[in-house]
mmCIF file of C-alpha atoms in Angstrom:
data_model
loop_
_atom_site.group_PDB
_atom_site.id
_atom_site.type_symbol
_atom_site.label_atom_id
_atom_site.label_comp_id
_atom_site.label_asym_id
_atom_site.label_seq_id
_atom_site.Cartn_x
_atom_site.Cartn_y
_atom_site.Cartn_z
ATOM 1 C CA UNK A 1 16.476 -33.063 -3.032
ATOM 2 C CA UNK A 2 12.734 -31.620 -2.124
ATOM 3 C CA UNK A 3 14.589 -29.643 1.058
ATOM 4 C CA UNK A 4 17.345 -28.293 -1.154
ATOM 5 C CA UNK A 5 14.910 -26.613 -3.331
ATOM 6 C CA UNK A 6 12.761 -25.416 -0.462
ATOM 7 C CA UNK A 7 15.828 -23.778 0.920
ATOM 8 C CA UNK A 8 16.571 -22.164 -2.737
ATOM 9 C CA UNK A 9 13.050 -20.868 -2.654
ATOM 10 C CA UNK A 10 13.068 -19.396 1.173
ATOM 11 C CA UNK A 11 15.998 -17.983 0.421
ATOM 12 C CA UNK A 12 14.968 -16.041 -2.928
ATOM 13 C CA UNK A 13 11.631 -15.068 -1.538
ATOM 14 C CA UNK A 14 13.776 -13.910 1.307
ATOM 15 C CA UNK A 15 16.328 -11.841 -1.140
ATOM 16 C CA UNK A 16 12.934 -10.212 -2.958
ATOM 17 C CA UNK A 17 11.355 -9.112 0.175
ATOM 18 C CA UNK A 18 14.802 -7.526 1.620
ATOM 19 C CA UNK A 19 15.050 -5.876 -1.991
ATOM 20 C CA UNK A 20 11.226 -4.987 -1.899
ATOM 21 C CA UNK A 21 12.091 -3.248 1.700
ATOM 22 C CA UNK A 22 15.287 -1.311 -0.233
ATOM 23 C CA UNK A 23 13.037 -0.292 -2.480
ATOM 24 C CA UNK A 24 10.696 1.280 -0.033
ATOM 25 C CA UNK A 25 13.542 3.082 1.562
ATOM 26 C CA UNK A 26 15.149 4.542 -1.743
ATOM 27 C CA UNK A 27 11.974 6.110 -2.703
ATOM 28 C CA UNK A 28 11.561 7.043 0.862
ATOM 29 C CA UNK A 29 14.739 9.345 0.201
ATOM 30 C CA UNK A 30 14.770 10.034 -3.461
ATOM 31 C CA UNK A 31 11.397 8.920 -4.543
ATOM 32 C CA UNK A 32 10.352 6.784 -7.675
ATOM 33 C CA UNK A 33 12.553 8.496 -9.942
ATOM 34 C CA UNK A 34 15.587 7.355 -7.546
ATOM 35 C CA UNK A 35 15.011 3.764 -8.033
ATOM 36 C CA UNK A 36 17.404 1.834 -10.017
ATOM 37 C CA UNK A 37 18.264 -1.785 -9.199
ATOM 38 C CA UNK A 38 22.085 -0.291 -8.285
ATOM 39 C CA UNK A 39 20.697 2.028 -5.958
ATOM 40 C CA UNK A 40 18.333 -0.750 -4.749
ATOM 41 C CA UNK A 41 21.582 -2.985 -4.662
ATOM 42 C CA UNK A 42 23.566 -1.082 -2.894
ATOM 43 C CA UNK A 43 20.982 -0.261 -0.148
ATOM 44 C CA UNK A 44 20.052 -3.867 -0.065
ATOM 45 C CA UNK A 45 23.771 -4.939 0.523
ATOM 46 C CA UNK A 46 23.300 -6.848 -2.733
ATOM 47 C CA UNK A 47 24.790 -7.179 -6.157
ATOM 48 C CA UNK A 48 23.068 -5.233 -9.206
ATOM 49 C CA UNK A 49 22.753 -8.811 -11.149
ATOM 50 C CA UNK A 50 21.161 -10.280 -8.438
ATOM 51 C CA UNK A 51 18.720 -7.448 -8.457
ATOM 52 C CA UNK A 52 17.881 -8.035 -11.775
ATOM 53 C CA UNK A 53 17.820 -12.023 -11.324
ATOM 54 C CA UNK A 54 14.672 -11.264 -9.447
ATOM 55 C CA UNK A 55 13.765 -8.250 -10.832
ATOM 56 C CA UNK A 56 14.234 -8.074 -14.405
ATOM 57 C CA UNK A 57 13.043 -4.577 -15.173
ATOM 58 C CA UNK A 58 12.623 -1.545 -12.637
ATOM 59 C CA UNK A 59 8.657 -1.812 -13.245
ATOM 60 C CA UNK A 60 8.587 -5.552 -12.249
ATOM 61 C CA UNK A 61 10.395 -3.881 -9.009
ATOM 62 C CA UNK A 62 8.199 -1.325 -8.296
ATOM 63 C CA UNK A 63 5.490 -3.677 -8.806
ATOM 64 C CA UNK A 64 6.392 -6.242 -6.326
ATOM 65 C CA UNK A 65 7.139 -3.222 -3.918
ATOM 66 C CA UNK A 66 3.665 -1.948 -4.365
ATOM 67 C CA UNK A 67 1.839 -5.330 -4.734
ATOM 68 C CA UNK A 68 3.378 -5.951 -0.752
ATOM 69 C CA UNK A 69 2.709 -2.965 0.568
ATOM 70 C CA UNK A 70 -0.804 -3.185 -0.939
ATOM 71 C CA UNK A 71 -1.387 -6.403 0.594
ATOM 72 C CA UNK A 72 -0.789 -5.229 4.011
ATOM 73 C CA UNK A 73 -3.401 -2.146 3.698
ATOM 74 C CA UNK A 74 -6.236 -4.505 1.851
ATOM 75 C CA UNK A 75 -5.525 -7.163 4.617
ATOM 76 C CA UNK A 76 -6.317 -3.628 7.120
ATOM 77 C CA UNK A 77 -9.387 -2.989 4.834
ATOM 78 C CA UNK A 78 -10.722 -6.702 5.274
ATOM 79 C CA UNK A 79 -10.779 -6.326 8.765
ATOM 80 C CA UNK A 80 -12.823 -3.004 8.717
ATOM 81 C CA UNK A 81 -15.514 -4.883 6.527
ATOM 82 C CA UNK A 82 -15.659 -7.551 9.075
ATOM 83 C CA UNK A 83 -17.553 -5.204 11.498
ATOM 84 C CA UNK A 84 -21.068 -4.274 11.413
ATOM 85 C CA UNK A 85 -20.723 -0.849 11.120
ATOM 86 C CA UNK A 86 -17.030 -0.734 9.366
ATOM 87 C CA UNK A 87 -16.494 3.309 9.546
ATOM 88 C CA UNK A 88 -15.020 3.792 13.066
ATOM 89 C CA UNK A 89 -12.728 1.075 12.084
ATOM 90 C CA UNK A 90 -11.892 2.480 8.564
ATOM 91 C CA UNK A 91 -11.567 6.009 10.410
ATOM 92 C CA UNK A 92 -9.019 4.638 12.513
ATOM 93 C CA UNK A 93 -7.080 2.940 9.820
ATOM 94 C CA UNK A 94 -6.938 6.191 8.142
ATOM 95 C CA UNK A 95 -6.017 8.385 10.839
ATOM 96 C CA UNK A 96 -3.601 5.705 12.055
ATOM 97 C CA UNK A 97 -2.355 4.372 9.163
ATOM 98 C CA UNK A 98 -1.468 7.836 7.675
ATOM 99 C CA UNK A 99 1.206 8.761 10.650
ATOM 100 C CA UNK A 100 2.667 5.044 11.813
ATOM 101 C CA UNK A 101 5.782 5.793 12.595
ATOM 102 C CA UNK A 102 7.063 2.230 11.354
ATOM 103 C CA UNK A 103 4.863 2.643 7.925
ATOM 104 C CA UNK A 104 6.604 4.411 4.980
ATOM 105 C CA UNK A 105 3.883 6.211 4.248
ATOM 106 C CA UNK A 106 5.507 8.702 1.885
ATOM 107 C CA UNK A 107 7.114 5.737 -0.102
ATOM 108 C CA UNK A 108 4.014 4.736 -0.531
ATOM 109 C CA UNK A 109 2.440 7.111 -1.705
ATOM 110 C CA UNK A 110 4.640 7.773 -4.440
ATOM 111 C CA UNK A 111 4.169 4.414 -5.661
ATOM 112 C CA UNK A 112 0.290 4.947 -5.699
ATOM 113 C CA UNK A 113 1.027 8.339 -7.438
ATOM 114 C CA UNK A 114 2.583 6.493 -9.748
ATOM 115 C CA UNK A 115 0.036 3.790 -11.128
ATOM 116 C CA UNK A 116 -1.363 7.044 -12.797
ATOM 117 C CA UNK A 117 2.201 6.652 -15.365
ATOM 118 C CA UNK A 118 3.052 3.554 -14.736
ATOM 119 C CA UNK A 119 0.813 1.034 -16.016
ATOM 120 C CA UNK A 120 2.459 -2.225 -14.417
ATOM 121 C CA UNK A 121 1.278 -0.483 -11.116
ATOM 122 C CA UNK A 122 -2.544 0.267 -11.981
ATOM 123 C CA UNK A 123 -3.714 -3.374 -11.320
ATOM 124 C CA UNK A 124 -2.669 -2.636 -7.211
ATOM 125 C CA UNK A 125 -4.544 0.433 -7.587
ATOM 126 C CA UNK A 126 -7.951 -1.243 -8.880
ATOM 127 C CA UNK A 127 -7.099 -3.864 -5.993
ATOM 128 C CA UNK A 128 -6.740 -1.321 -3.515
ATOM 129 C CA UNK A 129 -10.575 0.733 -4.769
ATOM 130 C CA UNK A 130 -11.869 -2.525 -5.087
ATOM 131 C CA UNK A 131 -11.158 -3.383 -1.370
ATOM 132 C CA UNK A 132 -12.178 -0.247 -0.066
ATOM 133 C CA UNK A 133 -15.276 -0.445 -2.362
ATOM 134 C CA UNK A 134 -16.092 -3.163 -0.479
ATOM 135 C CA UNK A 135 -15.992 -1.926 3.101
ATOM 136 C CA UNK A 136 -17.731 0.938 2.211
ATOM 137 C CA UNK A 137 -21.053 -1.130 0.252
ATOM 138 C CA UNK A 138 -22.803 -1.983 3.714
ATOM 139 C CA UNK A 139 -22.700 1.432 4.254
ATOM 140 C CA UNK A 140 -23.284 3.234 0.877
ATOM 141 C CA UNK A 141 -24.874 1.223 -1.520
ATOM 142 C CA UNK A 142 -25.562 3.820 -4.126
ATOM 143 C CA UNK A 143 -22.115 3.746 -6.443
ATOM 144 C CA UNK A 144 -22.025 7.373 -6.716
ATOM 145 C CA UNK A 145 -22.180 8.188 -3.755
ATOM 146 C CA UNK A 146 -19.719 4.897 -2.501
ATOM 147 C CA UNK A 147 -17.279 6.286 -4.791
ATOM 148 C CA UNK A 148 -17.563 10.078 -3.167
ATOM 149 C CA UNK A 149 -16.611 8.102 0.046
ATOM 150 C CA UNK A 150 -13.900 6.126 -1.149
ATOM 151 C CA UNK A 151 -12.411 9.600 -2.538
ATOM 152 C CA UNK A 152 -12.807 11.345 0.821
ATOM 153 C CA UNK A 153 -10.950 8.212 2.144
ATOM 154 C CA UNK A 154 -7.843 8.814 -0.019
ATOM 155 C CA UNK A 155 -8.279 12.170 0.280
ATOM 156 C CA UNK A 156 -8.225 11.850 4.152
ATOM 157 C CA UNK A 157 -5.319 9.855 4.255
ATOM 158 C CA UNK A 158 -3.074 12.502 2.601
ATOM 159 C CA UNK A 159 -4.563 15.113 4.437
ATOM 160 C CA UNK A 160 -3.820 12.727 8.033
ATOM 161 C CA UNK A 161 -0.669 12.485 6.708
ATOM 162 C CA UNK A 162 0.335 16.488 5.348
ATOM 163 C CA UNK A 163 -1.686 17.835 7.731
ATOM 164 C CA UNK A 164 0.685 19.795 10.629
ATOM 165 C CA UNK A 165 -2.769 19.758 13.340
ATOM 166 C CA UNK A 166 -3.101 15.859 14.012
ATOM 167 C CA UNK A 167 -6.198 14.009 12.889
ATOM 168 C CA UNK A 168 -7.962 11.573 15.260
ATOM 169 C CA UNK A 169 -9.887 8.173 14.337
ATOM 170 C CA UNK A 170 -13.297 10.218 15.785
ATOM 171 C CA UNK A 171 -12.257 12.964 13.502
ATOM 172 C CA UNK A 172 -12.052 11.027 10.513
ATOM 173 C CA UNK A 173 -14.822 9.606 11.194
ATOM 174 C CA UNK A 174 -16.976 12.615 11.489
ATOM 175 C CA UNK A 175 -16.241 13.568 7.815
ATOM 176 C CA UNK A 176 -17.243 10.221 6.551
ATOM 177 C CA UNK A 177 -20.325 9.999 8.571
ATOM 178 C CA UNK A 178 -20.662 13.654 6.729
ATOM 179 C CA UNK A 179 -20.595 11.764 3.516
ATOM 180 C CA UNK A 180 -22.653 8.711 4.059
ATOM 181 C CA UNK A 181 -26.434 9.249 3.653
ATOM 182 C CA UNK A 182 -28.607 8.052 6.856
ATOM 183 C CA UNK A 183 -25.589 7.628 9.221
#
């Protein structure tokens, strides 16, 4: 009976992460305001109800969606802090990150955009400054200034990303050294 329900679980954690990945690629066509769990359904290959089996409400959705996505760029973040000087590594994740061809970086955006309306979204968001916060301490321990540098981070990953002339890791860097007292 124990491997029965083990398969039941695989399988639905398997069903939300294909629908969390459908999600991703809706709003990377239509953006948030595309996302419904038919349109979801339908790109997932999957029936509306069993959207809503897993994902009663479109915010619960978008939630999981950004919760996973988040997980992979504070994961990224963790391994910047584990250097001794964690900017050429956090430069690189920026410039990087921002133009991956197999990240869906506009998707994700949007969802970040929209913790600002959204409030079932703003706990990833104060998960996200939080890790960052912490890469950046080592390096700027004043909280003012910290928080200047964590802007110019998620400032310089839009600009990486919108910017036509391409952004390297040493250029990204330069700015933040530009920002970080004594560096």
């Amino acid at each position: 009976m124990v491997d029965e329900t083990d398969g039941r679980r695989r399988k639905g954690e398997e069903r939300r992460r294909l629908l969390r990945e459908a999600t991703m690629r809706v709003i990377g066509r239509g953006g948030v305001a595309a996302v419904t769990q038919r349109a979801v359904a339908a790109e997932a290959g999957m029936t509306p109800s069993l959207v809503s089996y897993h994902f009663p409400t479109v915010d619960g959705l978008l939630s999981a969606t950004l919760a996973a996505v988040n997980d992979d760029w504070v994961a990224a973040l963790e391994r910047c802090a584990e250097h001794d000087d964690p900017l050429p590594a956090l430069a690189a994740l920026v410039a990087d990150g921002a133009v991956d061809p197999n990240r869906t970086v506009d998707a994700e955006y949007e969802l970040f955009l929209q913790a600002g309306r959204r409030p079932a979204l703003r706990g990833e968001w104060v998960r996200w400054t939080r890790a960052l916060d912490a890469v950046l301490v080592p390096v700027v321990p004043d909280p003012h200034l910290r928080a200047a540098a964590a802007a110019a981070v998620d400032g310089l990953f839009l600009r990486c990303w919108c910017d036509p002339a391409e952004w390297s890791a040493a250029d990204v860097e330069e700015v933040l050294r530009a920002l970080v007292p004594g560096r």
